[in-house]
Coordinates of C-alpha atoms in Angstrom, one line a residue:
X1 CA -2.1 -1.6 78.3
X2 CA -2.9 2.1 77.8
X3 CA -6.2 3.1 76.3
X4 CA -7.1 6.7 75.5
X5 CA -9.5 8.8 73.4
X6 CA -8.2 11.5 71.2
X7 CA -8.6 13.1 67.8
X8 CA -6.9 12.0 64.6
X9 CA -4.9 15.2 64.3
X10 CA -3.0 14.4 67.5
X11 CA -1.7 11.2 65.8
X12 CA -0.6 12.8 62.5
X13 CA 2.4 15.0 61.9
X14 CA 0.3 17.0 59.4
X15 CA -2.3 17.8 62.1
X16 CA -5.1 16.5 60.0
X17 CA -8.4 14.8 60.8
X18 CA -11.1 16.0 63.2
X19 CA -12.6 12.6 63.9
X20 CA -12.2 10.8 67.3
X21 CA -10.3 7.6 67.9
X22 CA -9.8 5.1 70.7
X23 CA -6.1 4.6 70.9
X24 CA -4.8 1.2 72.2
X25 CA -1.1 0.9 73.1
X26 CA -0.1 -2.6 74.3
X27 CA 3.1 -2.9 76.1
X28 CA 3.5 -6.6 75.2
X29 CA 2.0 -9.5 73.2
X30 CA -0.3 -10.5 76.0
X31 CA -1.8 -7.0 76.1
X32 CA -2.2 -7.0 72.3
X33 CA -4.2 -10.2 72.4
X34 CA -6.4 -8.8 75.1
X35 CA -7.2 -5.9 72.9
X36 CA -8.2 -8.1 70.0
X37 CA -10.6 -10.0 72.3
X38 CA -12.1 -6.8 73.4
X39 CA -13.0 -5.2 70.0
X40 CA -15.2 -6.6 67.2
X41 CA -12.9 -5.9 64.2
X42 CA -9.2 -5.3 63.7
X43 CA -8.1 -1.8 64.7
X44 CA -6.3 0.4 62.3
X45 CA -2.5 0.2 62.7
X46 CA -0.6 3.5 63.1
X47 CA 3.0 4.3 63.9
X48 CA 4.6 7.7 64.3
X49 CA 2.0 9.3 62.0
X50 CA 4.6 10.9 59.7
X51 CA 2.8 9.8 56.5
X52 CA -0.7 9.3 58.0
X53 CA -3.8 11.3 57.1
X54 CA -6.5 11.1 59.7
X55 CA -10.2 11.1 59.1
X56 CA -13.2 13.3 59.9
X57 CA -15.2 10.3 61.1
X58 CA -18.4 10.8 63.2
X59 CA -18.0 7.5 65.1
X60 CA -15.1 6.5 67.3
X61 CA -12.5 4.4 65.4
X62 CA -10.3 1.9 67.2
X63 CA -6.6 2.5 66.5
X64 CA -3.5 0.5 67.6
X65 CA 0.0 1.9 68.1
X66 CA 3.1 0.2 69.6
X67 CA 4.4 2.5 72.4
X68 CA 8.1 3.5 72.3
X69 CA 8.8 2.2 75.8
X70 CA 7.7 -1.4 75.5
X71 CA 9.0 -4.8 74.6
X72 CA 8.5 -3.8 71.0
X73 CA 11.5 -1.5 71.2
X74 CA 14.0 -4.2 71.7
X75 CA 17.6 -4.1 70.4
X76 CA 19.3 -7.6 70.4
X77 CA 22.6 -8.3 68.7
X78 CA 22.5 -11.7 67.0
X79 CA 25.8 -11.6 65.2
X80 CA 28.6 -9.1 64.5
X81 CA 26.2 -6.8 62.5
X82 CA 22.9 -8.7 62.6
X83 CA 20.3 -7.3 65.0
X84 CA 16.8 -8.0 66.1
X85 CA 15.0 -4.7 66.4
X86 CA 11.6 -3.8 67.8
X87 CA 9.1 -2.2 65.4
X88 CA 8.5 0.7 67.9
X89 CA 12.1 2.0 67.5
X90 CA 12.5 5.2 65.5
X91 CA 14.7 5.0 62.4
X92 CA 17.0 7.7 63.7
X93 CA 17.2 6.1 67.1
X94 CA 18.0 2.7 65.5
X95 CA 20.6 4.2 63.3
X96 CA 22.4 5.9 66.2
X97 CA 22.3 2.7 68.4
X98 CA 23.7 0.6 65.6
X99 CA 26.4 3.2 64.7
X100 CA 27.5 3.2 68.3
X101 CA 28.0 -0.6 68.0
X102 CA 30.1 -0.2 64.9
X103 CA 27.4 -1.3 62.4
X104 CA 26.2 0.8 59.4
X105 CA 23.5 0.8 56.7
X106 CA 20.7 2.9 58.2
X107 CA 22.4 6.3 57.8
X108 CA 20.7 7.1 54.4
X109 CA 17.3 6.5 56.1
X110 CA 18.0 8.3 59.4
X111 CA 16.2 11.5 58.4
X112 CA 12.9 9.7 57.8
X113 CA 10.8 10.7 60.8
X114 CA 9.1 7.4 61.4
X115 CA 9.4 4.1 63.3
X116 CA 11.0 0.9 62.0
X117 CA 7.6 -0.7 61.8
X118 CA 6.1 2.1 59.7
X119 CA 9.2 2.1 57.4
X120 CA 8.8 -1.6 56.8
X121 CA 5.1 -1.3 56.1
X122 CA 5.7 1.0 53.2
X123 CA 9.3 0.0 52.3
X124 CA 10.5 3.5 53.1
X125 CA 13.5 4.8 51.1
X126 CA 15.8 7.7 50.7
X127 CA 19.1 8.5 48.9
X128 CA 18.7 5.5 46.6
X129 CA 18.3 3.0 49.4
X130 CA 15.2 1.2 50.7
X131 CA 14.7 -0.4 54.1
X132 CA 14.0 -3.8 52.4
X133 CA 17.7 -4.1 51.3
X134 CA 18.6 -4.7 55.0
X135 CA 15.8 -7.0 56.1
X136 CA 16.5 -10.7 56.7
X137 CA 13.3 -11.6 58.6
X138 CA 10.2 -10.0 60.1
X139 CA 7.9 -11.2 62.8
X140 CA 4.4 -9.8 63.3
X141 CA 0.8 -10.6 64.4
X142 CA -2.2 -11.1 62.1
X143 CA -4.8 -9.0 63.8
X144 CA -7.7 -10.5 61.9
X145 CA -6.8 -14.1 62.5
X146 CA -5.2 -13.5 65.9
X147 CA -2.1 -15.6 65.1
X148 CA 1.7 -15.1 64.5
X149 CA 2.9 -13.9 61.1
X150 CA 6.5 -14.5 59.8
X151 CA 8.4 -13.4 56.7
X152 CA 11.8 -14.5 55.5
X153 CA 14.0 -12.9 52.8
X154 CA 13.5 -15.7 50.2
X155 CA 9.7 -14.9 50.2
X156 CA 10.3 -11.5 48.5
X157 CA 7.3 -9.3 47.9
X158 CA 9.0 -5.9 48.1
X159 CA 8.6 -3.1 45.6
X160 CA 8.8 0.7 45.3
X161 CA 6.9 1.9 48.4
X162 CA 5.4 -1.6 48.7
X163 CA 6.0 -4.4 51.2
X164 CA 4.9 -8.0 51.7
X165 CA 3.1 -7.0 54.9
X166 CA -0.7 -7.4 54.7
X167 CA -3.0 -4.6 55.9
X168 CA -4.1 -6.4 59.1
X169 CA -0.6 -7.5 60.0
X170 CA 1.1 -5.6 62.8
X171 CA 4.9 -5.8 62.6
X172 CA 6.5 -6.5 66.0
X173 CA 10.2 -6.8 65.1
X174 CA 12.6 -7.4 62.3
X175 CA 16.1 -8.9 61.8
X176 CA 18.4 -6.5 59.9
X177 CA 21.7 -7.4 58.4
X178 CA 24.1 -4.5 58.4
X179 CA 27.9 -4.1 57.8
X180 CA 30.9 -3.1 60.0
X181 CA 31.8 0.6 60.1
X182 CA 33.7 3.0 62.2
X183 CA 31.4 4.6 64.7
X184 CA 32.7 8.1 64.0
X185 CA 32.2 7.7 60.2
X186 CA 28.7 6.4 60.5
X187 CA 27.7 9.1 63.0
X188 CA 29.0 11.7 60.6
X189 CA 26.8 10.2 57.8
X190 CA 23.8 10.3 60.0
X191 CA 24.4 14.0 61.0
X192 CA 25.0 14.9 57.3
X193 CA 21.6 13.3 56.3
X194 CA 19.8 15.2 59.1
X195 CA 21.5 18.5 58.0
X196 CA 20.6 17.8 54.3
X197 CA 16.9 17.3 55.2
X198 CA 16.9 20.4 57.4
X199 CA 18.1 22.5 54.4
X200 CA 15.9 20.9 51.7
X201 CA 12.6 20.1 53.4
X202 CA 10.0 22.9 53.7
X203 CA 9.4 24.1 57.3
X204 CA 6.1 23.5 59.0
X205 CA 3.8 20.6 59.9
X206 CA 3.8 18.1 57.0
X207 CA 3.5 14.4 56.2
X208 CA 6.5 14.2 53.9
X209 CA 6.4 13.7 50.1
X210 CA 2.8 13.5 48.8
X211 CA 3.3 11.4 45.7
X212 CA 5.6 8.6 44.5
X213 CA 8.0 9.4 41.7
X214 CA 6.7 8.0 38.4
X215 CA 10.3 7.1 37.6
X216 CA 13.8 8.0 38.9
X217 CA 14.3 10.5 36.0
X218 CA 10.8 11.9 36.3
X219 CA 10.2 13.1 39.9
X220 CA 6.8 14.0 41.0
X221 CA 8.0 17.4 42.3
X222 CA 9.0 18.5 38.8
X223 CA 5.7 17.4 37.3
X224 CA 3.7 19.2 40.0
X225 CA 5.8 22.4 39.6
X226 CA 5.3 22.3 35.8
X227 CA 1.5 21.9 36.4
X228 CA 1.5 25.0 38.5
X229 CA 0.8 23.4 41.9
X230 CA 3.0 25.5 44.1
X231 CA 0.9 27.6 46.4
X232 CA -2.4 25.8 45.9
X233 CA -4.4 25.5 49.0
X234 CA -7.6 24.1 50.6
X235 CA -8.6 24.9 54.1
X236 CA -5.5 24.6 56.4
X237 CA -3.3 23.0 53.8
X238 CA -1.1 24.5 51.2
X239 CA 1.4 23.2 48.6
X240 CA 4.8 24.4 49.6
X241 CA 6.3 27.2 47.5
X242 CA 9.7 25.5 48.1
X243 CA 8.8 22.0 47.0
X244 CA 5.7 21.2 44.9
X245 CA 5.5 17.6 46.2
X246 CA 5.1 18.8 49.8
X247 CA 2.0 20.0 51.6
X248 CA 2.2 22.0 54.8
X249 CA -0.4 22.8 57.5
X250 CA -0.4 26.6 57.5
X251 CA -0.3 27.6 61.1
X252 CA -0.2 24.1 62.4
X253 CA -3.9 24.1 63.6
X254 CA -6.0 21.0 63.2
X255 CA -7.5 20.7 59.7
X256 CA -10.1 18.6 58.0
X257 CA -9.1 15.5 56.2
X258 CA -11.5 16.4 53.4
X259 CA -9.7 19.6 52.7
X260 CA -6.4 17.7 52.5
X261 CA -8.0 15.2 50.1
X262 CA -9.4 18.0 47.9
X263 CA -6.0 19.5 47.6
X264 CA -4.3 16.2 46.7
X265 CA -7.0 15.5 44.1
X266 CA -6.5 18.9 42.6
X267 CA -2.7 18.3 42.3
X268 CA -3.3 14.9 40.7
X269 CA -5.7 16.4 38.2
X270 CA -3.4 19.2 37.2
X271 CA -0.6 16.8 36.5
X272 CA -2.8 14.5 34.5
X273 CA -4.2 17.4 32.4
X274 CA -0.7 18.8 31.9
X275 CA 1.4 15.7 31.3
X276 CA -1.0 12.7 30.9
X277 CA 0.6 11.0 33.9
X278 CA -1.3 9.7 36.9
X279 CA 0.4 10.3 40.2
X280 CA 0.0 7.9 43.2
X281 CA -0.1 9.2 46.7
X282 CA 2.5 7.9 49.2
X283 CA 0.4 8.6 52.3
X284 CA -1.8 6.3 54.3
X285 CA -5.4 7.5 54.6
X286 CA -7.3 6.5 57.7
X287 CA -10.6 6.6 55.9
X288 CA -9.4 4.3 53.2
X289 CA -8.7 1.5 55.7

């Protein structure tokens, strides 16, 4: 087990949050249960931090993250294109491994800079596909009750950026059902998705799209642009001039979570005043946990 103290901004791709955390990284289930015995309340679960907004907390917050090199990064082939995958695997890493074994389905999601566990927790999606469409089974651990947690496809519970995973459940692994492909073709699709994102996504430290789309035909970016949000800023954070549903950390230096929240609230208010629509943030806020 690895335990360290750091600041929130080191755990967030947006470099946000000046508060201090105690980061627990268990290498296996035994270590995870030791952590739960050591602390008084369930720690906040984080993954790669690609849609996480840290906090400016004055007291040290316990945080749990599955390390990349652990038993939680397993890849086990159960059938021709059915795999048990550890939650610590990155989506891109998983897509490449599966493509090399002649199995496809993750290429549309390969550009999402997060882990499998994080993608499952929010039902990540891109290019008209959501991770939930591939999931047959999930196994996790209930941190509050300190006991196993399981989910099977027939239980349902998925929605747009919503999953059946409760807040205090740490996903350990999932069984994905994919389909046979030619390795070269799938690899080309993965590369094309990475290139597309490189061309379309604004440069600089970010946490990805800020708001959910109200509907497929009414994207948040268009509403935000119509409301004049491009270029708005608070502290270290600014709405991109390239994409109105995207906030960047100007200069990449650590910034206050409060400044980020003020900017997000300003964007929401402008859209509400201009169109009457309420936008809902896609991000996970540490101080809302």
